[in-house]
PDB file of C-alpha atoms in Angstrom:
ATOM      1  CA  MET C  25     111.617   8.956  76.685  1.00  0.00           C
ATOM      2  CA  THR C  26     108.576   8.970  78.915  1.00  0.00           C
ATOM      3  CA  PRO C  27     109.064   8.614  82.683  1.00  0.00           C
ATOM      4  CA  LEU C  28     107.646   5.084  82.708  1.00  0.00           C
ATOM      5  CA  ALA C  29     110.036   4.033  79.943  1.00  0.00           C
ATOM      6  CA  GLY C  30     112.932   5.446  81.963  1.00  0.00           C
ATOM      7  CA  TYR C  31     112.015   3.347  84.996  1.00  0.00           C
ATOM      8  CA  LEU C  32     111.487   0.256  82.856  1.00  0.00           C
ATOM      9  CA  VAL C  33     114.860   0.659  81.143  1.00  0.00           C
ATOM     10  CA  LEU C  34     116.558   1.135  84.520  1.00  0.00           C
ATOM     11  CA  SER C  35     114.889  -1.970  85.891  1.00  0.00           C
ATOM     12  CA  SER C  36     115.883  -3.987  82.787  1.00  0.00           C
ATOM     13  CA  LEU C  37     119.450  -2.787  83.283  1.00  0.00           C
ATOM     14  CA  ILE C  38     119.492  -3.868  86.940  1.00  0.00           C
ATOM     15  CA  PHE C  39     117.924  -7.207  86.018  1.00  0.00           C
ATOM     16  CA  THR C  40     120.544  -7.747  83.323  1.00  0.00           C
ATOM     17  CA  VAL C  41     123.417  -6.868  85.648  1.00  0.00           C
ATOM     18  CA  GLY C  42     122.083  -9.390  88.161  1.00  0.00           C
ATOM     19  CA  LEU C  43     121.679 -12.001  85.444  1.00  0.00           C
ATOM     20  CA  ALA C  44     125.220 -11.425  84.177  1.00  0.00           C
ATOM     21  CA  GLY C  45     126.525 -11.798  87.737  1.00  0.00           C
ATOM     22  CA  VAL C  46     124.602 -15.025  88.291  1.00  0.00           C
ATOM     23  CA  LEU C  47     125.916 -16.447  85.030  1.00  0.00           C
ATOM     24  CA  THR C  48     129.559 -15.375  85.334  1.00  0.00           C
ATOM     25  CA  ARG C  49     130.535 -15.256  89.019  1.00  0.00           C
ATOM     26  CA  ARG C  50     131.356 -18.528  90.720  1.00  0.00           C
ATOM     27  CA  ASN C  51     130.892 -17.609  94.357  1.00  0.00           C
ATOM     28  CA  ALA C  52     127.607 -18.848  95.830  1.00  0.00           C
ATOM     29  CA  ILE C  53     127.058 -15.672  97.870  1.00  0.00           C
ATOM     30  CA  LEU C  54     127.576 -13.522  94.779  1.00  0.00           C
ATOM     31  CA  VAL C  55     125.042 -15.606  92.902  1.00  0.00           C
ATOM     32  CA  LEU C  56     122.587 -14.945  95.720  1.00  0.00           C
ATOM     33  CA  ILE C  57     123.353 -11.201  95.502  1.00  0.00           C
ATOM     34  CA  GLY C  58     122.610 -11.362  91.768  1.00  0.00           C
ATOM     35  CA  ILE C  59     119.263 -13.005  92.467  1.00  0.00           C
ATOM     36  CA  GLU C  60     118.450 -10.247  94.963  1.00  0.00           C
ATOM     37  CA  LEU C  61     119.234  -7.649  92.293  1.00  0.00           C
ATOM     38  CA  MET C  62     116.916  -9.359  89.820  1.00  0.00           C
ATOM     39  CA  LEU C  63     114.091  -9.518  92.371  1.00  0.00           C
ATOM     40  CA  ASN C  64     114.574  -5.827  93.136  1.00  0.00           C
ATOM     41  CA  ALA C  65     114.387  -4.966  89.449  1.00  0.00           C
ATOM     42  CA  ALA C  66     110.991  -6.692  89.349  1.00  0.00           C
ATOM     43  CA  ASN C  67     109.909  -4.716  92.425  1.00  0.00           C
ATOM     44  CA  LEU C  68     110.863  -1.464  90.709  1.00  0.00           C
ATOM     45  CA  ASN C  69     108.643  -2.479  87.793  1.00  0.00           C
ATOM     46  CA  PHE C  70     105.694  -3.074  90.153  1.00  0.00           C
ATOM     47  CA  ILE C  71     106.059   0.365  91.723  1.00  0.00           C
ATOM     48  CA  ALA C  72     106.582   2.135  88.376  1.00  0.00           C
ATOM     49  CA  PHE C  73     103.478   0.549  86.865  1.00  0.00           C
ATOM     50  CA  TRP C  74     101.502   1.408  89.997  1.00  0.00           C
ATOM     51  CA  ARG C  75     102.588   5.040  89.709  1.00  0.00           C
ATOM     52  CA  PHE C  76     102.054   5.493  85.981  1.00  0.00           C
ATOM     53  CA  GLY C  77      99.394   2.885  85.229  1.00  0.00           C
ATOM     54  CA  ALA C  78      95.626   2.860  85.501  1.00  0.00           C
ATOM     55  CA  ASN C  79      93.728   2.496  88.800  1.00  0.00           C
ATOM     56  CA  PRO C  80      96.498   3.366  91.263  1.00  0.00           C
ATOM     57  CA  GLU C  81      93.916   3.596  94.059  1.00  0.00           C
ATOM     58  CA  ALA C  82      93.602  -0.200  94.037  1.00  0.00           C
ATOM     59  CA  LEU C  83      97.203  -0.359  95.395  1.00  0.00           C
ATOM     60  CA  THR C  84      97.859  -3.554  93.475  1.00  0.00           C
ATOM     61  CA  GLY C  85     101.432  -2.669  92.565  1.00  0.00           C
ATOM     62  CA  ILE C  86     102.410  -1.858  96.136  1.00  0.00           C
ATOM     63  CA  MET C  87     100.763  -5.044  97.418  1.00  0.00           C
ATOM     64  CA  PHE C  88     102.624  -7.117  94.838  1.00  0.00           C
ATOM     65  CA  MET C  89     105.860  -5.439  95.850  1.00  0.00           C
ATOM     66  CA  ILE C  90     105.298  -6.047  99.571  1.00  0.00           C
ATOM     67  CA  PHE C  91     104.568  -9.737  99.038  1.00  0.00           C
ATOM     68  CA  ALA C  92     107.487 -10.127  96.632  1.00  0.00           C
ATOM     69  CA  MET C  93     109.705  -8.547  99.276  1.00  0.00           C
ATOM     70  CA  GLY C  94     108.522 -11.035 101.891  1.00  0.00           C
ATOM     71  CA  VAL C  95     109.177 -13.966  99.603  1.00  0.00           C
ATOM     72  CA  ALA C  96     112.599 -12.570  98.668  1.00  0.00           C
ATOM     73  CA  ALA C  97     113.524 -12.200 102.336  1.00  0.00           C
ATOM     74  CA  ALA C  98     112.559 -15.824 102.991  1.00  0.00           C
ATOM     75  CA  GLU C  99     114.566 -16.894  99.951  1.00  0.00           C
ATOM     76  CA  ALA C 100     117.644 -14.997 101.128  1.00  0.00           C
ATOM     77  CA  ALA C 101     117.459 -16.517 104.609  1.00  0.00           C
ATOM     78  CA  VAL C 102     117.106 -20.088 103.348  1.00  0.00           C
ATOM     79  CA  GLY C 103     119.702 -19.584 100.606  1.00  0.00           C
ATOM     80  CA  LEU C 104     122.323 -18.257 102.999  1.00  0.00           C
ATOM     81  CA  ALA C 105     121.587 -21.084 105.458  1.00  0.00           C
ATOM     82  CA  VAL C 106     122.156 -23.585 102.636  1.00  0.00           C
ATOM     83  CA  ILE C 107     125.422 -21.851 101.678  1.00  0.00           C
ATOM     84  CA  ILE C 108     126.647 -21.973 105.288  1.00  0.00           C
ATOM     85  CA  ALA C 109     125.681 -25.646 105.619  1.00  0.00           C
ATOM     86  CA  VAL C 110     127.488 -26.490 102.360  1.00  0.00           C
ATOM     87  CA  TYR C 111     130.511 -24.484 103.465  1.00  0.00           C
ATOM     88  CA  ARG C 112     130.722 -26.458 106.704  1.00  0.00           C
ATOM     89  CA  ARG C 113     130.785 -29.708 104.760  1.00  0.00           C
ATOM     90  CA  CYS C 114     132.840 -28.846 101.669  1.00  0.00           C
ATOM     91  CA  LYS C 115     134.879 -25.898 103.039  1.00  0.00           C
ATOM     92  CA  THR C 116     134.191 -23.874  99.928  1.00  0.00           C
ATOM     93  CA  THR C 117     131.674 -21.430  98.519  1.00  0.00           C
ATOM     94  CA  ASN C 118     132.897 -21.877  94.958  1.00  0.00           C
ATOM     95  CA  LEU C 119     130.109 -23.350  92.867  1.00  0.00           C
ATOM     96  CA  ASP C 120     132.535 -25.179  90.574  1.00  0.00           C
ATOM     97  CA  GLU C 121     133.908 -27.144  93.502  1.00  0.00           C
ATOM     98  CA  MET C 122     130.508 -28.258  94.814  1.00  0.00           C
ATOM     99  CA  LYS C 123     130.264 -31.538  92.965  1.00  0.00           C
ATOM    100  CA  LEU C 124     128.981 -33.950  95.610  1.00  0.00           C
ATOM    101  CA  LEU C 125     125.331 -34.777  95.995  1.00  0.00           C
ATOM    102  CA  LYS C 126     125.794 -37.038  99.005  1.00  0.00           C
ATOM    103  CA  GLY C 127     128.915 -35.526 100.528  1.00  0.00           C
TER     104      GLY C 127
ATOM    105  CA  MET J  25     112.908  12.627  82.844  1.00  0.00           C
ATOM    106  CA  SER J  26     113.696  14.599  85.934  1.00  0.00           C
ATOM    107  CA  LEU J  27     117.152  15.259  87.286  1.00  0.00           C
ATOM    108  CA  PRO J  28     116.626  13.322  90.561  1.00  0.00           C
ATOM    109  CA  PHE J  29     115.641  10.259  88.572  1.00  0.00           C
ATOM    110  CA  VAL J  30     118.779  10.501  86.430  1.00  0.00           C
ATOM    111  CA  ILE J  31     121.053  10.856  89.460  1.00  0.00           C
ATOM    112  CA  LEU J  32     119.390   7.996  91.352  1.00  0.00           C
ATOM    113  CA  ALA J  33     119.334   5.787  88.258  1.00  0.00           C
ATOM    114  CA  LEU J  34     123.042   6.328  87.597  1.00  0.00           C
ATOM    115  CA  LEU J  35     123.891   5.656  91.251  1.00  0.00           C
ATOM    116  CA  THR J  36     121.747   2.525  91.402  1.00  0.00           C
ATOM    117  CA  ALA J  37     122.991   1.073  88.126  1.00  0.00           C
ATOM    118  CA  ALA J  38     126.642   1.821  88.906  1.00  0.00           C
ATOM    119  CA  ALA J  39     126.341   0.269  92.364  1.00  0.00           C
ATOM    120  CA  ALA J  40     124.637  -2.809  90.910  1.00  0.00           C
ATOM    121  CA  MET J  41     127.462  -3.216  88.406  1.00  0.00           C
ATOM    122  CA  GLY J  42     129.971  -2.807  91.215  1.00  0.00           C
ATOM    123  CA  ALA J  43     128.175  -5.449  93.285  1.00  0.00           C
ATOM    124  CA  MET J  44     128.584  -7.916  90.445  1.00  0.00           C
ATOM    125  CA  SER J  45     132.107  -7.055  89.313  1.00  0.00           C
ATOM    126  CA  LEU J  46     134.234  -6.156  92.352  1.00  0.00           C
ATOM    127  CA  ARG J  47     136.710  -8.733  93.576  1.00  0.00           C
ATOM    128  CA  PRO J  48     136.552  -8.560  97.424  1.00  0.00           C
ATOM    129  CA  LEU J  49     133.293 -10.076  98.564  1.00  0.00           C
ATOM    130  CA  VAL J  50     132.665  -7.481 101.274  1.00  0.00           C
ATOM    131  CA  HIS J  51     132.914  -4.689  98.703  1.00  0.00           C
ATOM    132  CA  CYS J  52     130.305  -6.483  96.612  1.00  0.00           C
ATOM    133  CA  VAL J  53     127.932  -6.583  99.576  1.00  0.00           C
ATOM    134  CA  LEU J  54     128.491  -2.892 100.308  1.00  0.00           C
ATOM    135  CA  ALA J  55     127.831  -2.009  96.664  1.00  0.00           C
ATOM    136  CA  LEU J  56     124.655  -4.089  96.829  1.00  0.00           C
ATOM    137  CA  VAL J  57     123.534  -2.080  99.870  1.00  0.00           C
ATOM    138  CA  VAL J  58     124.183   1.183  97.983  1.00  0.00           C
ATOM    139  CA  SER J  59     122.182  -0.121  95.039  1.00  0.00           C
ATOM    140  CA  LEU J  60     119.275  -1.139  97.286  1.00  0.00           C
ATOM    141  CA  SER J  61     119.344   2.296  98.955  1.00  0.00           C
ATOM    142  CA  GLY J  62     119.134   3.890  95.520  1.00  0.00           C
ATOM    143  CA  LEU J  63     116.100   1.743  94.767  1.00  0.00           C
ATOM    144  CA  ALA J  64     114.505   2.807  98.054  1.00  0.00           C
ATOM    145  CA  CYS J  65     115.037   6.458  97.074  1.00  0.00           C
ATOM    146  CA  LEU J  66     113.446   5.726  93.690  1.00  0.00           C
ATOM    147  CA  TYR J  67     110.392   4.271  95.458  1.00  0.00           C
ATOM    148  CA  LEU J  68     110.170   7.406  97.582  1.00  0.00           C
ATOM    149  CA  GLN J  69     110.481   9.545  94.464  1.00  0.00           C
ATOM    150  CA  LEU J  70     107.636   7.579  92.858  1.00  0.00           C
ATOM    151  CA  GLY J  71     105.400   8.388  95.817  1.00  0.00           C
ATOM    152  CA  ALA J  72     105.412   4.948  97.421  1.00  0.00           C
ATOM    153  CA  GLN J  73     106.581   5.965 100.886  1.00  0.00           C
ATOM    154  CA  PHE J  74     105.671   2.720 102.599  1.00  0.00           C
ATOM    155  CA  ALA J  75     107.452   0.671  99.950  1.00  0.00           C
ATOM    156  CA  GLY J  76     110.557   2.834 100.212  1.00  0.00           C
ATOM    157  CA  PHE J  77     110.829   2.554 103.974  1.00  0.00           C
ATOM    158  CA  ALA J  78     109.993  -1.150 103.892  1.00  0.00           C
ATOM    159  CA  GLN J  79     112.814  -1.549 101.375  1.00  0.00           C
ATOM    160  CA  LEU J  80     115.181   0.249 103.760  1.00  0.00           C
ATOM    161  CA  LEU J  81     114.134  -1.917 106.694  1.00  0.00           C
ATOM    162  CA  VAL J  82     113.931  -5.293 104.997  1.00  0.00           C
ATOM    163  CA  TYR J  83     116.726  -5.159 102.456  1.00  0.00           C
ATOM    164  CA  ILE J  84     119.336  -2.894 103.990  1.00  0.00           C
ATOM    165  CA  GLY J  85     118.516  -3.685 107.596  1.00  0.00           C
ATOM    166  CA  ALA J  86     117.931  -7.421 107.354  1.00  0.00           C
ATOM    167  CA  VAL J  87     119.098  -8.930 104.065  1.00  0.00           C
ATOM    168  CA  GLY J  88     122.263  -6.797 103.874  1.00  0.00           C
ATOM    169  CA  ILE J  89     123.320  -7.734 107.405  1.00  0.00           C
ATOM    170  CA  LEU J  90     122.443 -11.377 106.715  1.00  0.00           C
ATOM    171  CA  ILE J  91     124.695 -11.447 103.646  1.00  0.00           C
ATOM    172  CA  VAL J  92     127.520  -9.749 105.557  1.00  0.00           C
ATOM    173  CA  PHE J  93     127.233 -12.423 108.249  1.00  0.00           C
ATOM    174  CA  ALA J  94     127.288 -15.155 105.612  1.00  0.00           C
ATOM    175  CA  VAL J  95     130.413 -13.613 104.079  1.00  0.00           C
ATOM    176  CA  LEU J  96     132.098 -13.504 107.468  1.00  0.00           C
ATOM    177  CA  LEU J  97     131.069 -17.066 108.356  1.00  0.00           C
ATOM    178  CA  THR J  98     132.329 -18.488 105.075  1.00  0.00           C
ATOM    179  CA  ARG J  99     135.502 -16.364 104.974  1.00  0.00           C
ATOM    180  CA  GLY J 100     134.869 -15.542 101.338  1.00  0.00           C
ATOM    181  CA  ASP J 101     137.903 -13.273 101.086  1.00  0.00           C
ATOM    182  CA  ALA J 102     140.251 -16.171 101.705  1.00  0.00           C
ATOM    183  CA  MET J 103     139.189 -17.807  98.470  1.00  0.00           C
ATOM    184  CA  PRO J 104     142.015 -18.892  96.192  1.00  0.00           C
ATOM    185  CA  PRO J 105     142.236 -16.973  92.902  1.00  0.00           C
ATOM    186  CA  ARG J 106     139.792 -18.600  90.576  1.00  0.00           C
ATOM    187  CA  ARG J 107     140.815 -20.326  87.403  1.00  0.00           C
ATOM    188  CA  SER J 108     139.876 -18.256  84.429  1.00  0.00           C
ATOM    189  CA  LEU J 109     136.763 -19.505  82.708  1.00  0.00           C
ATOM    190  CA  VAL J 110     136.860 -17.144  79.779  1.00  0.00           C
ATOM    191  CA  GLN J 111     134.425 -19.148  77.730  1.00  0.00           C
ATOM    192  CA  GLY J 112     131.808 -19.227  80.483  1.00  0.00           C
ATOM    193  CA  ARG J 113     132.164 -15.523  81.199  1.00  0.00           C
ATOM    194  CA  VAL J 114     131.821 -14.534  77.554  1.00  0.00           C
ATOM    195  CA  PHE J 115     128.782 -16.785  77.241  1.00  0.00           C
ATOM    196  CA  GLY J 116     127.150 -15.339  80.378  1.00  0.00           C
ATOM    197  CA  LEU J 117     127.808 -11.752  79.336  1.00  0.00           C
ATOM    198  CA  GLY J 118     126.474 -12.477  75.864  1.00  0.00           C
ATOM    199  CA  VAL J 119     123.243 -13.909  77.264  1.00  0.00           C
ATOM    200  CA  ALA J 120     122.841 -10.926  79.603  1.00  0.00           C
ATOM    201  CA  VAL J 121     123.473  -8.334  76.878  1.00  0.00           C
ATOM    202  CA  SER J 122     121.037 -10.025  74.513  1.00  0.00           C
ATOM    203  CA  VAL J 123     118.380 -10.111  77.250  1.00  0.00           C
ATOM    204  CA  LEU J 124     118.937  -6.395  77.822  1.00  0.00           C
ATOM    205  CA  GLY J 125     118.657  -5.741  74.109  1.00  0.00           C
ATOM    206  CA  VAL J 126     115.361  -7.596  73.818  1.00  0.00           C
ATOM    207  CA  LEU J 127     113.912  -5.845  76.885  1.00  0.00           C
ATOM    208  CA  VAL J 128     114.903  -2.358  75.724  1.00  0.00           C
ATOM    209  CA  TRP J 129     113.599  -3.097  72.234  1.00  0.00           C
ATOM    210  CA  ALA J 130     110.262  -4.256  73.676  1.00  0.00           C
ATOM    211  CA  ILE J 131     110.022  -1.183  75.911  1.00  0.00           C
ATOM    212  CA  SER J 132     110.795   1.198  73.062  1.00  0.00           C
ATOM    213  CA  ARG J 133     108.210  -0.440  70.808  1.00  0.00           C
ATOM    214  CA  SER J 134     105.513  -0.595  73.486  1.00  0.00           C
ATOM    215  CA  CYS J 135     102.278   1.302  72.901  1.00  0.00           C
ATOM    216  CA  LEU J 136     101.624   1.621  76.632  1.00  0.00           C
ATOM    217  CA  MET J 137     103.799   4.704  76.947  1.00  0.00           C
ATOM    218  CA  SER J 138     101.601   7.752  77.202  1.00  0.00           C
ATOM    219  CA  PRO J 139     103.643  10.930  77.333  1.00  0.00           C
ATOM    220  CA  THR J 140     101.143  12.613  79.668  1.00  0.00           C
ATOM    221  CA  LEU J 141     102.005  12.230  83.325  1.00  0.00           C
ATOM    222  CA  PRO J 142      99.064  11.013  85.442  1.00  0.00           C
ATOM    223  CA  PRO J 143      98.518  12.801  88.749  1.00  0.00           C
ATOM    224  CA  ALA J 144     100.509  11.373  91.628  1.00  0.00           C
ATOM    225  CA  PRO J 145      98.461   8.701  93.404  1.00  0.00           C
ATOM    226  CA  VAL J 146      98.384   8.650  97.179  1.00  0.00           C
ATOM    227  CA  ALA J 147      99.136   5.505  99.152  1.00  0.00           C
ATOM    228  CA  THR J 148      99.001   6.252 102.842  1.00  0.00           C
ATOM    229  CA  VAL J 149      99.927   3.643 105.404  1.00  0.00           C
ATOM    230  CA  GLU J 150      96.290   3.645 106.485  1.00  0.00           C
ATOM    231  CA  GLN J 151      95.127   2.686 103.005  1.00  0.00           C
ATOM    232  CA  ILE J 152      97.787  -0.016 102.723  1.00  0.00           C
ATOM    233  CA  GLY J 153      96.897  -1.462 106.113  1.00  0.00           C
ATOM    234  CA  ASP J 154      93.233  -1.374 105.238  1.00  0.00           C
ATOM    235  CA  ALA J 155      93.848  -3.219 101.974  1.00  0.00           C
ATOM    236  CA  LEU J 156      96.118  -5.756 103.690  1.00  0.00           C
ATOM    237  CA  MET J 157      93.490  -6.524 106.298  1.00  0.00           C
ATOM    238  CA  THR J 158      90.523  -6.775 103.927  1.00  0.00           C
ATOM    239  CA  ARG J 159      91.209  -7.577 100.305  1.00  0.00           C
ATOM    240  CA  PHE J 160      94.677  -9.096 100.671  1.00  0.00           C
ATOM    241  CA  VAL J 161      94.238 -10.841 103.995  1.00  0.00           C
ATOM    242  CA  LEU J 162      94.734 -14.359 102.621  1.00  0.00           C
ATOM    243  CA  PRO J 163      98.057 -13.550 100.882  1.00  0.00           C
ATOM    244  CA  LEU J 164      99.156 -11.789 104.066  1.00  0.00           C
ATOM    245  CA  GLU J 165      98.487 -14.906 106.131  1.00  0.00           C
ATOM    246  CA  LEU J 166     100.275 -17.021 103.552  1.00  0.00           C
ATOM    247  CA  VAL J 167     103.336 -14.764 103.647  1.00  0.00           C
ATOM    248  CA  GLY J 168     103.324 -15.046 107.437  1.00  0.00           C
ATOM    249  CA  LEU J 169     103.219 -18.833 107.140  1.00  0.00           C
ATOM    250  CA  LEU J 170     105.987 -18.777 104.519  1.00  0.00           C
ATOM    251  CA  LEU J 171     108.218 -16.586 106.673  1.00  0.00           C
ATOM    252  CA  THR J 172     107.693 -18.835 109.704  1.00  0.00           C
ATOM    253  CA  ALA J 173     108.527 -21.902 107.633  1.00  0.00           C
ATOM    254  CA  ALA J 174     111.590 -20.166 106.170  1.00  0.00           C
ATOM    255  CA  LEU J 175     112.762 -19.160 109.657  1.00  0.00           C
ATOM    256  CA  MET J 176     112.468 -22.694 111.005  1.00  0.00           C
ATOM    257  CA  GLY J 177     113.868 -24.196 107.816  1.00  0.00           C
ATOM    258  CA  SER J 178     116.957 -22.007 107.757  1.00  0.00           C
ATOM    259  CA  VAL J 179     117.668 -22.726 111.421  1.00  0.00           C
ATOM    260  CA  MET J 180     117.280 -26.454 110.782  1.00  0.00           C
ATOM    261  CA  ILE J 181     119.548 -26.377 107.709  1.00  0.00           C
ATOM    262  CA  ALA J 182     122.244 -24.342 109.407  1.00  0.00           C
ATOM    263  CA  MET J 183     122.161 -26.499 112.554  1.00  0.00           C
ATOM    264  CA  GLN J 184     122.110 -29.940 110.978  1.00  0.00           C
ATOM    265  CA  GLU J 185     125.865 -30.422 110.783  1.00  0.00           C
ATOM    266  CA  GLY J 186     126.345 -29.767 114.482  1.00  0.00           C
ATOM    267  CA  GLU J 187     123.911 -32.509 115.465  1.00  0.00           C
ATOM    268  CA  ASP J 188     125.693 -35.082 113.326  1.00  0.00           C
ATOM    269  CA  LYS J 189     128.955 -34.741 115.176  1.00  0.00           C
TER     270      LYS J 189
END
């Protein structure tokens, strides 16, 4: 296995673990953690392709990764604020018990 | 594949699995932090120093602490034991495993993989700053705008309930 393939397989594994968590766990915070894992797997792909791909001096992979990180940080902040607001109203973080649209 | 990569990959993957499978919520967050640290070490090993340290600062310093605070504020550990949803779990795991299978199959069949290792590229902070201020200045401004909007939005969302009462 070439080095790039190793990094890609690792990032697919992390993505899959995050996806499995999002699909199976029922706690809203855990779902958010799964989404963070998936975003980080994508970031690892950006860096691996920057390192082993063509034209690394253009820094495209690192730039993509920095911007993806900024967007992911914004997503985490807003997502956790939504979870806290829902918890105040419904007193639960279990996704199966969040059934009200206009609680 | 080098030995450091194997060690870091095992650590990262095991911590990611722990973050998604442990029962106490705080343990999940701690496993997530370990997994993100492993990813930061992988970035450093790939020669992307700035990305590695930014990962440490943003994810472990900010996002990790944010999730811990959310766990504490929602008292996630006091959750009642969940009803078993065996069907849903089997379905979710099946989807995830099939996605992994397709990805690994595509990677193994890819023609992009050249066995020769290209020389390590250099990405100094000076180069990154230069690129951010010239070629990528518009995305940088947009990310700044997005982060400001996210900051105000999250404060508004988290405060709304208090104003109603």
